[in-house]
CSV table of C-alpha atoms in Angstrom, one decimal:
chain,number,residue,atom,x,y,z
A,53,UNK,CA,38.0,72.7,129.7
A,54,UNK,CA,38.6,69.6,132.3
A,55,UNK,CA,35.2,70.5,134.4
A,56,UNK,CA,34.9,68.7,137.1
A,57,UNK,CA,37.7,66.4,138.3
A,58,UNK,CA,37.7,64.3,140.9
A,59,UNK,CA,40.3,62.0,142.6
A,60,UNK,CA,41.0,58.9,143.1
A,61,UNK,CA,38.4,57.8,141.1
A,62,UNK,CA,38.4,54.3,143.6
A,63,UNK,CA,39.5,53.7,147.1
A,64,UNK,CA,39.1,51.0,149.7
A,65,UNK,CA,40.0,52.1,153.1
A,66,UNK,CA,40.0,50.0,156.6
A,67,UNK,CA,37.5,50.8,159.3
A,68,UNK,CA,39.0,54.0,161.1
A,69,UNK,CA,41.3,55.5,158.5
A,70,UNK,CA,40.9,59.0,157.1
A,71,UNK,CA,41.8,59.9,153.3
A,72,UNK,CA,41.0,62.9,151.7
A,73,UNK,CA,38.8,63.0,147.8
A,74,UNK,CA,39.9,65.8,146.2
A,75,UNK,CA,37.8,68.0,143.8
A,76,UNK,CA,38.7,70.8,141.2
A,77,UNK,CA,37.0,72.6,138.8
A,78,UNK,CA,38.2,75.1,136.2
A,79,UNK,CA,34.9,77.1,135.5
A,80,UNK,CA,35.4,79.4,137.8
A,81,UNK,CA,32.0,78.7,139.4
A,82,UNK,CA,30.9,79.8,143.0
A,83,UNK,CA,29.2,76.9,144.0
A,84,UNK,CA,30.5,73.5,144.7
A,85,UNK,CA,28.7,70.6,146.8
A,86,UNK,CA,29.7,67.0,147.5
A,87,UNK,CA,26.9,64.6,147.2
A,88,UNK,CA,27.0,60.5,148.0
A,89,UNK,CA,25.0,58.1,146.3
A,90,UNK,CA,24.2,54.8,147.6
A,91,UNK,CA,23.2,51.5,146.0
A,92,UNK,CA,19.8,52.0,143.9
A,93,UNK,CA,19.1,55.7,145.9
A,94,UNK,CA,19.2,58.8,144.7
A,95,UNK,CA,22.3,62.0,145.5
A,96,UNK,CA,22.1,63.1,149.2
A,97,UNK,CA,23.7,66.4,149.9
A,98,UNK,CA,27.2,66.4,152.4
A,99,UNK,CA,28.1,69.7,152.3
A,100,UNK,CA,28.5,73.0,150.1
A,101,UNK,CA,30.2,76.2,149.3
A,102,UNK,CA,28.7,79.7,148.2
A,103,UNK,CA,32.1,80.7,147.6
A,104,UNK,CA,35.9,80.5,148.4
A,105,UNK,CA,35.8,80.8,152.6
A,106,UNK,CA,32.5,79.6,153.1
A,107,UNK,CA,30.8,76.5,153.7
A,108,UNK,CA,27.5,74.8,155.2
A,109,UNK,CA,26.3,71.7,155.7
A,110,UNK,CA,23.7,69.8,153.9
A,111,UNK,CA,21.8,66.7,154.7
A,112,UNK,CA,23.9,63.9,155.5
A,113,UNK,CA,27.2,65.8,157.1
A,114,UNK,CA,28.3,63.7,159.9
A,115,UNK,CA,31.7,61.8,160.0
A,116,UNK,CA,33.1,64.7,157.0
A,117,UNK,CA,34.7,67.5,156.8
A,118,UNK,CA,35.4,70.2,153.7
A,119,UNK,CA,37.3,73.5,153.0
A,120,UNK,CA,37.2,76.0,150.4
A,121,UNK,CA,40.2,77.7,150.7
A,122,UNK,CA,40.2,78.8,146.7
A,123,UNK,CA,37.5,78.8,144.0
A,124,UNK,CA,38.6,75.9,142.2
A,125,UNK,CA,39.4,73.2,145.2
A,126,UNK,CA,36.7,71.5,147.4
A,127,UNK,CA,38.7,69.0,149.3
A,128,UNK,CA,36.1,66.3,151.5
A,129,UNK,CA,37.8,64.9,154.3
A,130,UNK,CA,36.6,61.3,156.3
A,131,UNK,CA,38.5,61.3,159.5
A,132,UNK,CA,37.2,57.7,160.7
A,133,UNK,CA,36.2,55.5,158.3
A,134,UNK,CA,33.4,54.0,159.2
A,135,UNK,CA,31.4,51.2,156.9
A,136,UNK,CA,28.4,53.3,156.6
A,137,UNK,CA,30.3,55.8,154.3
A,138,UNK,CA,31.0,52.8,151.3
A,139,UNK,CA,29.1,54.8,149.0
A,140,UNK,CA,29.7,56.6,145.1
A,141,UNK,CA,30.7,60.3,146.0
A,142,UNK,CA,29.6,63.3,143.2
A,143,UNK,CA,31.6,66.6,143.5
A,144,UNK,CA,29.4,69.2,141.3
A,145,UNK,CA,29.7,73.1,140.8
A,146,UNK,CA,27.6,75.5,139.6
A,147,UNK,CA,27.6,79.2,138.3
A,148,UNK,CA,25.3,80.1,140.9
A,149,UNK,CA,21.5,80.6,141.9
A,150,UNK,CA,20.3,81.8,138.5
A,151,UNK,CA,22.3,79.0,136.6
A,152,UNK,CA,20.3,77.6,133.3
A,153,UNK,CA,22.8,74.6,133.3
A,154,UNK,CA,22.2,72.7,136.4
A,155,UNK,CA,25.5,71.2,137.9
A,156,UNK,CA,28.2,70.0,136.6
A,157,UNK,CA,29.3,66.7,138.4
A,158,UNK,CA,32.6,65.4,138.2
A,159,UNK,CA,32.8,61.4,137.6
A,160,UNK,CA,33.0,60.3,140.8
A,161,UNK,CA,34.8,58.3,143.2
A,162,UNK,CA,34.2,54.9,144.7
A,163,UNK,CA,34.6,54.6,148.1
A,164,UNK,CA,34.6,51.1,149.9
A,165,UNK,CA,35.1,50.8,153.8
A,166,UNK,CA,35.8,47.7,155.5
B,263,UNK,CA,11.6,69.8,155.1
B,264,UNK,CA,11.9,69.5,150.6
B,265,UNK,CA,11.4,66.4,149.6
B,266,UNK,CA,11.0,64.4,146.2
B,267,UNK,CA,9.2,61.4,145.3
B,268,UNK,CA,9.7,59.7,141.6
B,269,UNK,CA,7.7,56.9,140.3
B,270,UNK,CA,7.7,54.2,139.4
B,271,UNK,CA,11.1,52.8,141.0
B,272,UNK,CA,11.9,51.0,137.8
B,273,UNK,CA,10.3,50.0,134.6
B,274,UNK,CA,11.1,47.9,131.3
B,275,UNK,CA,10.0,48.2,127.8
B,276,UNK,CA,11.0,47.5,124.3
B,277,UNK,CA,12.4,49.7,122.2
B,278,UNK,CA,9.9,52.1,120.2
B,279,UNK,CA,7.9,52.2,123.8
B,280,UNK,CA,6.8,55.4,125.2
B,281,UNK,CA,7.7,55.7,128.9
B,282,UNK,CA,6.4,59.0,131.4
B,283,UNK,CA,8.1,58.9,134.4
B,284,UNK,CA,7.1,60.9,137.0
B,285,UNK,CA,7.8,63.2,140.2
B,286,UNK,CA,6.2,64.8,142.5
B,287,UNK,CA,7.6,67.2,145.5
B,288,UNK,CA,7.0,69.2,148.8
B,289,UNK,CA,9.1,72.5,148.9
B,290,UNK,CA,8.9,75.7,151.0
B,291,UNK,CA,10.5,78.1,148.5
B,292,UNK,CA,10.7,76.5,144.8
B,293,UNK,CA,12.9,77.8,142.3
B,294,UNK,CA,13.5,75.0,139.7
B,295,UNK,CA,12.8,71.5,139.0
B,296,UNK,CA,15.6,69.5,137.4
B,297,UNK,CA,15.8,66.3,135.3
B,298,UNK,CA,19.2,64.4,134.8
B,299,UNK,CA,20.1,61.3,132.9
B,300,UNK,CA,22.2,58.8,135.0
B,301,UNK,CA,24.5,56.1,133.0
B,302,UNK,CA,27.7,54.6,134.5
B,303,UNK,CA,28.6,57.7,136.0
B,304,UNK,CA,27.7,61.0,137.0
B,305,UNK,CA,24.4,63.0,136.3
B,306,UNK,CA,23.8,64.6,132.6
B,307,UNK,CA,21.6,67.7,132.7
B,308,UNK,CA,18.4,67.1,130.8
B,309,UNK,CA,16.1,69.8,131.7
B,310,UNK,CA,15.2,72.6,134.1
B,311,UNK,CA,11.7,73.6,134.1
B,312,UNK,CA,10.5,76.4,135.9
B,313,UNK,CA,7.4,77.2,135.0
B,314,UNK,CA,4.4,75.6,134.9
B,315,UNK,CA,2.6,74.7,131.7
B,316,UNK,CA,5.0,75.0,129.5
B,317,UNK,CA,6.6,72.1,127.7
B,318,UNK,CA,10.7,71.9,127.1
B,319,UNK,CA,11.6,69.1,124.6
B,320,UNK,CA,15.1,67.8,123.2
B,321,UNK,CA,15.0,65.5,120.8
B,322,UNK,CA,12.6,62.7,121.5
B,323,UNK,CA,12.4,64.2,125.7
B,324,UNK,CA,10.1,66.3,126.9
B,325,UNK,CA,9.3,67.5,130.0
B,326,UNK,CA,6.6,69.7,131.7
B,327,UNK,CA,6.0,71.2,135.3
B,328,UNK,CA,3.1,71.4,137.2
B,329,UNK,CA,3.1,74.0,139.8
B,330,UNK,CA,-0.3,73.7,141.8
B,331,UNK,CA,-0.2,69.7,141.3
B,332,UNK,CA,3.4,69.9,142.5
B,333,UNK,CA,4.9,67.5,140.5
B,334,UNK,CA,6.7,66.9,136.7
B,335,UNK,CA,6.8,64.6,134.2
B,336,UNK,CA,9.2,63.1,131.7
B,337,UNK,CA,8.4,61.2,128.6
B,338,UNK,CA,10.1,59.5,126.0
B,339,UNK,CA,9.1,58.6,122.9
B,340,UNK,CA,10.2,55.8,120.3
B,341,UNK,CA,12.7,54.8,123.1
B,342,UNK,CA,16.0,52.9,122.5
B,343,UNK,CA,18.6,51.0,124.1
B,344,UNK,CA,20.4,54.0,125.0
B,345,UNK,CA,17.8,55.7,126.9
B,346,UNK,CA,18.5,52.6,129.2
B,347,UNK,CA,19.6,54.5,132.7
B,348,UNK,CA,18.8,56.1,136.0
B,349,UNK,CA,16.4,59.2,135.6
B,350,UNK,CA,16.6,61.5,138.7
B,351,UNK,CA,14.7,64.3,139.6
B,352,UNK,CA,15.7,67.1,141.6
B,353,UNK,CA,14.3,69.9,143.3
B,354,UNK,CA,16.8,73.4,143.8
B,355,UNK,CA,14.7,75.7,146.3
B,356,UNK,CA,16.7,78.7,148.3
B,357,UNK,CA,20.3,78.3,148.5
B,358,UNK,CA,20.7,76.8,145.3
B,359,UNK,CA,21.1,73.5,146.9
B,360,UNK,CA,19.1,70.4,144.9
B,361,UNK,CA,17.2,68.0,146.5
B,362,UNK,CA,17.2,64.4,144.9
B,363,UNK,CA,14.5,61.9,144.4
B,364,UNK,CA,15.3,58.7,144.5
B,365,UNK,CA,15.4,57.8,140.8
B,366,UNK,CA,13.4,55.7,138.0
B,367,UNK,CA,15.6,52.8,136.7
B,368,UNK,CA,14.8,52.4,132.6
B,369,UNK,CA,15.4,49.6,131.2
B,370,UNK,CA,15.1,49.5,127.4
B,371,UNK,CA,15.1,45.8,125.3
B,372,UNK,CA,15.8,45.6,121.6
């Protein structure tokens, strides 16, 4: 059992570019949310998924963009780079509300914009 | 809004040190409190408490909720080097979505 994987697992990108980070995960969970970390804070919620189709946004969703067009895949998108998105980035999953487990996060990736 | 406060930011010790970290939240609809360990990389699931009152323990953690106080602790006893991390606490209320606090850094010296 892989998990969570995420890729690339470190990027640096120019001011304005747009890359996608890609996220799969082979526990056929429901859930799935992509979550950035900045230097010495805690996770802050982009956006999630309650299922293959559907998708909300959490706290911090502006300059992204996600799709859930199967279970496992949870693609986040940046369209325009900007230096306020150099940051860690978590893809996680979950079973679902009643879940004893928590998340499962994938590893991470590294995301530096200048 | 939920929100999540831990404290204290960071602290250090030496090993065989107990350490309580703590954290305390505002939610509208609570269904879990969460602890998670915090290395190099990604999370690690700790605990989930969900009641009050009543203590879950691994090893040399533990960890107890406080429902009409609002807020949780985590100890650890006879600490060592590797209990050296980021200890986050986080809140899962409706929608299963979690709610971070902004994380105790641990610093543990031999």
């Amino acid at each position: 059992n892989a998990g969570v994987t995420q890729t690339p697992k470190f990027r640096i990108l120019k001011i304005g570019q747009s890359m996608t980070l890609q996220c799969t995960q082979d526990m056929n969970h429901n859930y799935m949310y992509w979550y950035r970390q900045d230097p010495g804070m805690g996770l802050k919620l982009i956006y999630y998924s309650v299922g293959a189709g559907i998708t909300d946004k959490g706290e911090v969703p502006n300059g992204y963009n996600v799709s859930r067009s199967t279970t496992e895949d949870f693609p986040l998108r940046l369209e325009l780079a900007a230096p306020s998105q150099t940051s860690v980035y978590f893809c996680a999953s979950s079973q679902g509300q009643e879940s004893n487990y928590g998340y499962t996060f994938g590893s991470g990736t590294r995301l530096t914009v200048v | 809004e939920d929100k999540v406060v831990q404290s204290p930011l960071s602290l250090v010790v030496h090993e065989g040190d107990t350490v309580t970290l703590n954290c305390s939240y505002e939610v509208t609809n609570f269904r879990s409190l969460l602890w998670y360990k915090q290395e190099k990389k990604a999370p690690t699931f700790l605990f989930m408490l969900t009641s009050s009152g009543i203590e879950k323990k691994s090893g040399r953690l533990s960890s107890i909720l406080d429902k009409k106080e609002l807020f949780s602790i985590l100890n650890i006893t006879a600490t060592q080097t590797g209990d050296s991390a980021v200890y986050l606490c986080a809140l899962k209320a409706a929608g299963n979505k979690l709610t971070f606090g902004g994380g105790t850094r641990v610093l543990v010296k031999p």
